[in-house]
Coordinates of C-alpha atoms in Angstrom, one line a residue:
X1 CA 21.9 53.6 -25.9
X2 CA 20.7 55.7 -22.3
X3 CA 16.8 54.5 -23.4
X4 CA 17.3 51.4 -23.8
X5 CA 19.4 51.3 -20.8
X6 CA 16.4 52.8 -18.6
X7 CA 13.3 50.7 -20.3
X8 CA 15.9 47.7 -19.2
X9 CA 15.8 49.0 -15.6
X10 CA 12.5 50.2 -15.9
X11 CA 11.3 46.4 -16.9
X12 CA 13.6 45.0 -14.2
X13 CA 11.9 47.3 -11.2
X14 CA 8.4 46.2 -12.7
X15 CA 9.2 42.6 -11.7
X16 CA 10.4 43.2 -8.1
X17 CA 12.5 44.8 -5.9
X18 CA 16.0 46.3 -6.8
X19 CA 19.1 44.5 -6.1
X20 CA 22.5 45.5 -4.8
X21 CA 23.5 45.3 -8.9
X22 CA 20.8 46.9 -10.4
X23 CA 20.8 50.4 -7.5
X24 CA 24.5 50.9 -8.8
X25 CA 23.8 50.8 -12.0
X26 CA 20.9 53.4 -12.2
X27 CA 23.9 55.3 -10.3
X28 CA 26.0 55.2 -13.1
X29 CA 23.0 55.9 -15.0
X30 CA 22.5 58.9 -13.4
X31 CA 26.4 59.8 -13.8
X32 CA 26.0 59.7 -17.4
X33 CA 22.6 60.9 -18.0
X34 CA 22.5 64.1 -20.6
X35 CA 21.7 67.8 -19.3
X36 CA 17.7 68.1 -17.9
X37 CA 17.1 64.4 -18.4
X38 CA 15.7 63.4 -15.0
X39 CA 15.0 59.9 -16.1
X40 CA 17.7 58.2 -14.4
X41 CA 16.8 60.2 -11.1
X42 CA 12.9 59.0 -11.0
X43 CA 14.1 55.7 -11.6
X44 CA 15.8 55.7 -8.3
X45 CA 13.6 57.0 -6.7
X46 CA 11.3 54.4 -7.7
X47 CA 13.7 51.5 -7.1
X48 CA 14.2 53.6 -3.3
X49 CA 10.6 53.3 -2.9
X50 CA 10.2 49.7 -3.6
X51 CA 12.9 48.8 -1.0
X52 CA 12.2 47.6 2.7
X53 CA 12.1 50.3 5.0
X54 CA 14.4 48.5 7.6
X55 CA 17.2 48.7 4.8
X56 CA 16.5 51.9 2.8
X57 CA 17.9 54.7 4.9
X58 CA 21.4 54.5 3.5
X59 CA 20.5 54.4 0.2
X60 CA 18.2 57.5 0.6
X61 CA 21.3 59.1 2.5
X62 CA 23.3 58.6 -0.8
X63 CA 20.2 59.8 -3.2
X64 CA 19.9 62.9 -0.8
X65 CA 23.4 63.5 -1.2
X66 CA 23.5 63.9 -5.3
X67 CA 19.7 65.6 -5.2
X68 CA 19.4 67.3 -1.8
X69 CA 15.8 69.0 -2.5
X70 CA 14.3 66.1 -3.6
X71 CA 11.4 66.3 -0.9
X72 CA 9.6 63.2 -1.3
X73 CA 13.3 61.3 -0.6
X74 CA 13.1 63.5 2.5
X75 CA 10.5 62.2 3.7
X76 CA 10.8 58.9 2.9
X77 CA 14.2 59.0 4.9
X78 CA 12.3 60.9 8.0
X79 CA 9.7 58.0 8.1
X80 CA 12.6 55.1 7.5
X81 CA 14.8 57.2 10.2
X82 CA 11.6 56.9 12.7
X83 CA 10.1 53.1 12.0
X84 CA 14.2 52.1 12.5
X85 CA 13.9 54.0 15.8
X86 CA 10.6 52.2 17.4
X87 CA 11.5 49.0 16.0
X88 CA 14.6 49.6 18.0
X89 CA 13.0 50.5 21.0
X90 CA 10.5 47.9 20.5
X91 CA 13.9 45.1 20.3
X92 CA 15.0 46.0 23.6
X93 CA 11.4 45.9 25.2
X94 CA 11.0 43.3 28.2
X95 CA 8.5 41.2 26.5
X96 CA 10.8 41.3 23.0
X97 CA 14.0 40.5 25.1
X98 CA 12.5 37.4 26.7
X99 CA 11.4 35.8 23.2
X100 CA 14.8 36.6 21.8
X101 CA 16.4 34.8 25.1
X102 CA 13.4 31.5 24.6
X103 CA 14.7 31.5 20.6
X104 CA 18.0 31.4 21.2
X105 CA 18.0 28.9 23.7
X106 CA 15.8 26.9 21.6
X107 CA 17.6 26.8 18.8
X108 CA 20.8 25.6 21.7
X109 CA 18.5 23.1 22.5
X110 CA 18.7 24.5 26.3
X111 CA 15.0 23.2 27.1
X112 CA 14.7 24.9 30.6
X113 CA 15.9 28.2 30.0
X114 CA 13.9 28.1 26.9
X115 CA 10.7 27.5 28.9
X116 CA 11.6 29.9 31.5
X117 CA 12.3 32.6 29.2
X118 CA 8.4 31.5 27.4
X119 CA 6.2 32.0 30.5
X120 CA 8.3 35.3 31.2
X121 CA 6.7 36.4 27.8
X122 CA 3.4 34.9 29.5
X123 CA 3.6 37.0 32.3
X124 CA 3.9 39.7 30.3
X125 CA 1.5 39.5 27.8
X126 CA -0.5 36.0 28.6
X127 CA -2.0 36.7 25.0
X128 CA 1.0 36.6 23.0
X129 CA 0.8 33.7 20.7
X130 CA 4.6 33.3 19.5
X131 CA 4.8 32.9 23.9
X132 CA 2.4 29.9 23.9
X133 CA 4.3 28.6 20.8
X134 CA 7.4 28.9 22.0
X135 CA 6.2 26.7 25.2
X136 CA 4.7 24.4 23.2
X137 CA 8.4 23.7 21.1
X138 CA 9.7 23.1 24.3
X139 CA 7.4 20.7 25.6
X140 CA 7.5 19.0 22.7
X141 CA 11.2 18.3 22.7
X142 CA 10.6 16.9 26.0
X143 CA 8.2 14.3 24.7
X144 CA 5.7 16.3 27.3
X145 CA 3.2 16.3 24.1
X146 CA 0.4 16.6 26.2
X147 CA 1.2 19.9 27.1
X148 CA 2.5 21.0 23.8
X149 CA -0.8 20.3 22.3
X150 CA -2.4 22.6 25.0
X151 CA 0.7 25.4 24.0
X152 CA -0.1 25.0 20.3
X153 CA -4.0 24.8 20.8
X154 CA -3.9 28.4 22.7
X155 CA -1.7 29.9 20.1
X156 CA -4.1 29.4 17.4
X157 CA -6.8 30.3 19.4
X158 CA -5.3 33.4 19.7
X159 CA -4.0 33.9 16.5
X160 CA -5.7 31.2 13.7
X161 CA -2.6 30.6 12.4
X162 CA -2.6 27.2 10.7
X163 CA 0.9 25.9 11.8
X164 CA 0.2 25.9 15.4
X165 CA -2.7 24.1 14.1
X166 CA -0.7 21.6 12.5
X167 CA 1.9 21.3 15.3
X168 CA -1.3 21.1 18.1
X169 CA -2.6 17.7 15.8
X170 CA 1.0 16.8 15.8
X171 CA 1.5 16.9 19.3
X172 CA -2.1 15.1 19.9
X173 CA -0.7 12.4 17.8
X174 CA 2.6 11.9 19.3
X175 CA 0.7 12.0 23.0
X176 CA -1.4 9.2 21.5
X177 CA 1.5 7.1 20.2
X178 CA 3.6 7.0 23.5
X179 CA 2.0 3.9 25.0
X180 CA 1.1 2.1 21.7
X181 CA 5.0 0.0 22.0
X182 CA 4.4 -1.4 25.5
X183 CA 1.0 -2.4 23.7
X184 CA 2.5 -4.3 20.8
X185 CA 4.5 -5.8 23.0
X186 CA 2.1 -7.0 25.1
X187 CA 0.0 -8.0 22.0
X188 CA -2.8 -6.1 22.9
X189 CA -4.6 -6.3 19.4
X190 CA -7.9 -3.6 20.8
X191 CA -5.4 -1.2 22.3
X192 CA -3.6 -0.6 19.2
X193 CA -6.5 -0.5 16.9
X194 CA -8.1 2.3 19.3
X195 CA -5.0 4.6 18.9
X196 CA -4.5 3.8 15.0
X197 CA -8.5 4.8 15.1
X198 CA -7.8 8.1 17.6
X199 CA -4.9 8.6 15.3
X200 CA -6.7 8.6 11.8
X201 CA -10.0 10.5 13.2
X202 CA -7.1 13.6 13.6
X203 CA -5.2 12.8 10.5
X204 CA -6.7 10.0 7.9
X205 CA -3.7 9.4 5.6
X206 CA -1.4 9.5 8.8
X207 CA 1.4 6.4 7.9
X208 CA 2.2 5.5 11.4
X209 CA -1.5 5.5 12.2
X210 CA -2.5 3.7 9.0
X211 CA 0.6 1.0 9.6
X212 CA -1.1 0.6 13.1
X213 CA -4.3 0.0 12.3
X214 CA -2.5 -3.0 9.9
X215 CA -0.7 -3.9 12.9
X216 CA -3.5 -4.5 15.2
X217 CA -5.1 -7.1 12.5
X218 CA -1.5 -8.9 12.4
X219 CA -1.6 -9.0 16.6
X220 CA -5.1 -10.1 15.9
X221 CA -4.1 -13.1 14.2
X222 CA -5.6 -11.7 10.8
X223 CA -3.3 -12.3 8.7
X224 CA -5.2 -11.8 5.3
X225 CA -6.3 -8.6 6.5
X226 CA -3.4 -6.9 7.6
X227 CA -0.9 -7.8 4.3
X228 CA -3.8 -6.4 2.5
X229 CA -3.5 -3.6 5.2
X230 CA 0.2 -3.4 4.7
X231 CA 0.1 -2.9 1.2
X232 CA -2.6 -0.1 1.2
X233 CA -0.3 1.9 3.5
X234 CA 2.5 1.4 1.3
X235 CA 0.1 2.6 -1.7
X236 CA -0.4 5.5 -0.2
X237 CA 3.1 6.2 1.6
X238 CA 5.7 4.2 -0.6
X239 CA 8.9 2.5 0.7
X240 CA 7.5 3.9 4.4
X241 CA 9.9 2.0 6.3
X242 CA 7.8 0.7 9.5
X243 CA 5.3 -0.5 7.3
X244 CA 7.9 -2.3 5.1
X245 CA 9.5 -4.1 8.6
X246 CA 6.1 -5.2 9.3
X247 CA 5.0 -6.6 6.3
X248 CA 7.8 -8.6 5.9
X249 CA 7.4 -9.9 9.4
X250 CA 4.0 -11.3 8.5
X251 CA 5.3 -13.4 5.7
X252 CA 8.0 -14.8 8.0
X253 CA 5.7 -15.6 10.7
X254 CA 4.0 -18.2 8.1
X255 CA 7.8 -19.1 7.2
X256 CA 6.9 -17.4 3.3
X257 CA 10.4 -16.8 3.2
X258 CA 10.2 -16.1 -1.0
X259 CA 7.1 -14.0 -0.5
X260 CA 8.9 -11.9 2.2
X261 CA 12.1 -11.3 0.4
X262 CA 9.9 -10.0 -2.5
X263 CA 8.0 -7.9 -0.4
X264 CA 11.7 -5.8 0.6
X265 CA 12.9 -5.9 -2.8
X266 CA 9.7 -3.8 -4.0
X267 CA 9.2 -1.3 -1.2
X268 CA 12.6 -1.4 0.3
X269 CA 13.6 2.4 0.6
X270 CA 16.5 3.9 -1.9
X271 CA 17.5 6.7 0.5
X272 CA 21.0 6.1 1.7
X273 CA 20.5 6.6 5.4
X274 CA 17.7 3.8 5.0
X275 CA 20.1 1.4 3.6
X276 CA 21.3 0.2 7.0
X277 CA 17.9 -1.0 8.5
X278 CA 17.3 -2.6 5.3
X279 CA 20.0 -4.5 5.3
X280 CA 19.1 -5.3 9.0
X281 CA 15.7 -6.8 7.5
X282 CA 17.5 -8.7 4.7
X283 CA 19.5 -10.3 7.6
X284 CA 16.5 -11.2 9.7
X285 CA 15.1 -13.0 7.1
X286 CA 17.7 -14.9 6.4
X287 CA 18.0 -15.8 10.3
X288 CA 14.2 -16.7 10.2
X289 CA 15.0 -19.3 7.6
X290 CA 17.8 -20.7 9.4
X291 CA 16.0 -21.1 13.0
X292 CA 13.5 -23.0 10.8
X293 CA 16.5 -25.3 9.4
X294 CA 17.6 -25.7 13.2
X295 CA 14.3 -26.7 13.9
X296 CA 14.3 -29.5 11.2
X297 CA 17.8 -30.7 12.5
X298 CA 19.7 -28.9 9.8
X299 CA 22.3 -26.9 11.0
X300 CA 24.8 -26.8 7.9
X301 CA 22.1 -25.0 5.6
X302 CA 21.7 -22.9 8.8
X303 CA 24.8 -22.0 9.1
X304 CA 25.6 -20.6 5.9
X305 CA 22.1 -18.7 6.1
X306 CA 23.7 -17.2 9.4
X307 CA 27.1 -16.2 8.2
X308 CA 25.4 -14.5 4.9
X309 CA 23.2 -12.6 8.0
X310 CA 26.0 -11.6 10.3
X311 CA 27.4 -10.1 6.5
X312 CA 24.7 -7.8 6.3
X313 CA 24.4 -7.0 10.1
X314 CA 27.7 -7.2 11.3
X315 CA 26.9 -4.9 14.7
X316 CA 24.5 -7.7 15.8
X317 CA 25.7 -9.6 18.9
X318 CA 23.3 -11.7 19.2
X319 CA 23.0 -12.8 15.4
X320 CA 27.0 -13.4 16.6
X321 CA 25.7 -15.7 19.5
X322 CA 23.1 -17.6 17.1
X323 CA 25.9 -18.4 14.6
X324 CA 28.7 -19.2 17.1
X325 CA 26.0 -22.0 18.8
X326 CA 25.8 -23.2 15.4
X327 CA 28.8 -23.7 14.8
X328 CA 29.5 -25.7 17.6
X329 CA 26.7 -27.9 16.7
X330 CA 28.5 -28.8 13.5
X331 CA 31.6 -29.2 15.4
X332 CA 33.4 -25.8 15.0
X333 CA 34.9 -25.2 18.1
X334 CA 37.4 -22.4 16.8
X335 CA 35.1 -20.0 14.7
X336 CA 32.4 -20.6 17.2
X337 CA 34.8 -19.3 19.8
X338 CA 36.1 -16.4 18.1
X339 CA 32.9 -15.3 16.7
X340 CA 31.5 -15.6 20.4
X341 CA 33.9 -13.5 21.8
X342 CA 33.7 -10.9 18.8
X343 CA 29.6 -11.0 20.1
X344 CA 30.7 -10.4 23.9
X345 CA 33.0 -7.4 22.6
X346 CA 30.2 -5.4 20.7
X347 CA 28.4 -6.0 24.3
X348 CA 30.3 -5.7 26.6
X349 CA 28.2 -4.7 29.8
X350 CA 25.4 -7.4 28.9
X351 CA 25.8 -10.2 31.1
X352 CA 23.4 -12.6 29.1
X353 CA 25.8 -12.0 26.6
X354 CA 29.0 -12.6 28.6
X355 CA 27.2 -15.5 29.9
X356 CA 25.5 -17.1 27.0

């Protein structure tokens, strides 16, 4: 029935824009609709009007075609003809040219030419906001964060939009976190602490930050404190990896080699990428039990906690290296020598290793 078949259409243009599907049928409606009834036509019309201008013009063309004094469709196709044409123009303007040239070199990952082509959009219009962005991206994949927070701080000025908020604390953050490994190495409990606390004043349920804040108590020698620590980031960011490797870490440094292995087995990630690192941690527990046998003058217990290690972390040469000395000290010359050499061959250019 033709009625039903336009309430259908009617209902379908009431809920959003036509598709592809629904403009030819109201074609065929049109085709097939009785003597005088106009129905069909004001129904594509309406499903014309509802379309984006940057797309409408050859449908018009095709309306205009079967009703060719149907002004309104006229104009609708004048004003469609004439937004196409500036937007045109407006493509191949210099300062339109240059962002197109910073995003496709962006998205190549061409870092230079991406910056280059940004400040020429800067010297254009030095209050362009996608300009200052697109600097900022740049920057950022240059690990110069602290002059992508500057980039993303002057495109919101200039425009309030929240993601160059977001990517201006981002960048802040990331700027904050590049010296905080030499710190951890060097055990400096206070410096860490200061950039989980510069870290968490920007975002508070940041899980790097939150993880270092725990980590500065473990440096600390606070070891109450930071499992407790450990565990509250893991409440509030579960199976986060970093904060997984450094709880168990704590339990092996006071040799709770049960506690530790419980501690992976609950927040141990699922995700399949994250299966190799946890299989990395399984391992290094399993070596921190044996060094502790090798300190007691055990080295067969050892050595079948090392070989059930290398399993699960096969690339490590120097896991390779620990087993093959323990096999010598049980009196293994053969595997100890082919394991050692299987070590030197997944490192080749380290001389400690050639050496060892």
């Amino acid at each position: 029935d033709v009625q039903y078949q336009y309430l259908w259409v009617q209902r379908q243009l009431e809920h959003g824009n036509p598709s592809p599907g629904l403009l030819r049928q109201i074609e065929a409606l049109v085709v097939d609709a009785p003597p005088g009834d106009n129905t069909a036509q004001r129904l594509w019309r309406w499903a014309l009007e509802k379309m984006p201008w940057d797309s409408v013009a050859p449908a018009l063309r095709t309306f205009l075609q079967r009703y060719p004094q149907d002004e309104a469709a006229k104009s609708m196709l004048a004003e469609a003809e004439q937004r196409t044409a500036t937007a045109q123009r407006a493509a191949l303007s210099p300062l339109n040219v240059a962002k197109r040239k910073a995003n496709e070199a962006l998205a190549n990952n061409q870092l230079d030419q991406a910056q280059a082509q940004a400040r020429k959009v800067l010297t254009i219009n030095g209050n362009d906001a996608e300009g200052w962005g697109m600097l900022g991206y740049a920057a950022a994949r240059q690990a110069q964060y602290d002059q992508a927070q500057a980039a993303f701080d002057k495109a919101y000025r200039l425009s309030q939009a929240p993601h160059w908020k977001r990517l201006a604390a981002a960048a802040h953050i990331n700027h904050l976190l590049q010296p905080v490994d030499a710190a951890i190495a060097r055990k400096d409990a206070g410096a860490v602490r200061d950039t989980a606390e510069q870290i968490l004043a920007i975002d508070p349920q940041h899980a790097q930050g939150l993880t270092l804040q725990a980590q500065a108590l473990h440096l600390a020698g606070q070891y109450q404190q930071a499992q407790a620590a450990y565990e509250h980031v893991l409440v509030q960011h579960p199976q986060y990896l970093p904060a997984v490797t450094q709880l168990v870490r704590l339990l092996m440094e006071q040799q709770q080699w049960n506690a530790a292995n419980q501690a992976l087995e609950q927040h141990a990630p699922v995700a399949a990428d994250a299966q190799a690192e946890v299989a990395s941690l399984r391992a290094e527990i399993l070596q921190g039990q044996a060094e502790h046998y090798l300190t007691q003058g055990l080295p067969a217990p050892a050595l079948r906690l090392l070989e059930r290690a290398m399993a699960l972390n096969p690339g490590n040469p120097w896991l390779r290296h620990r087993l093959a000395r323990t096999y010598l000290q049980t009196g293994a010359v053969a595997p100890a020598n082919a394991v050692m050499d299987e070590g030197v061959g997944l490192a080749p250019e380290d001389s400690d290793m050639r050496y060892a």
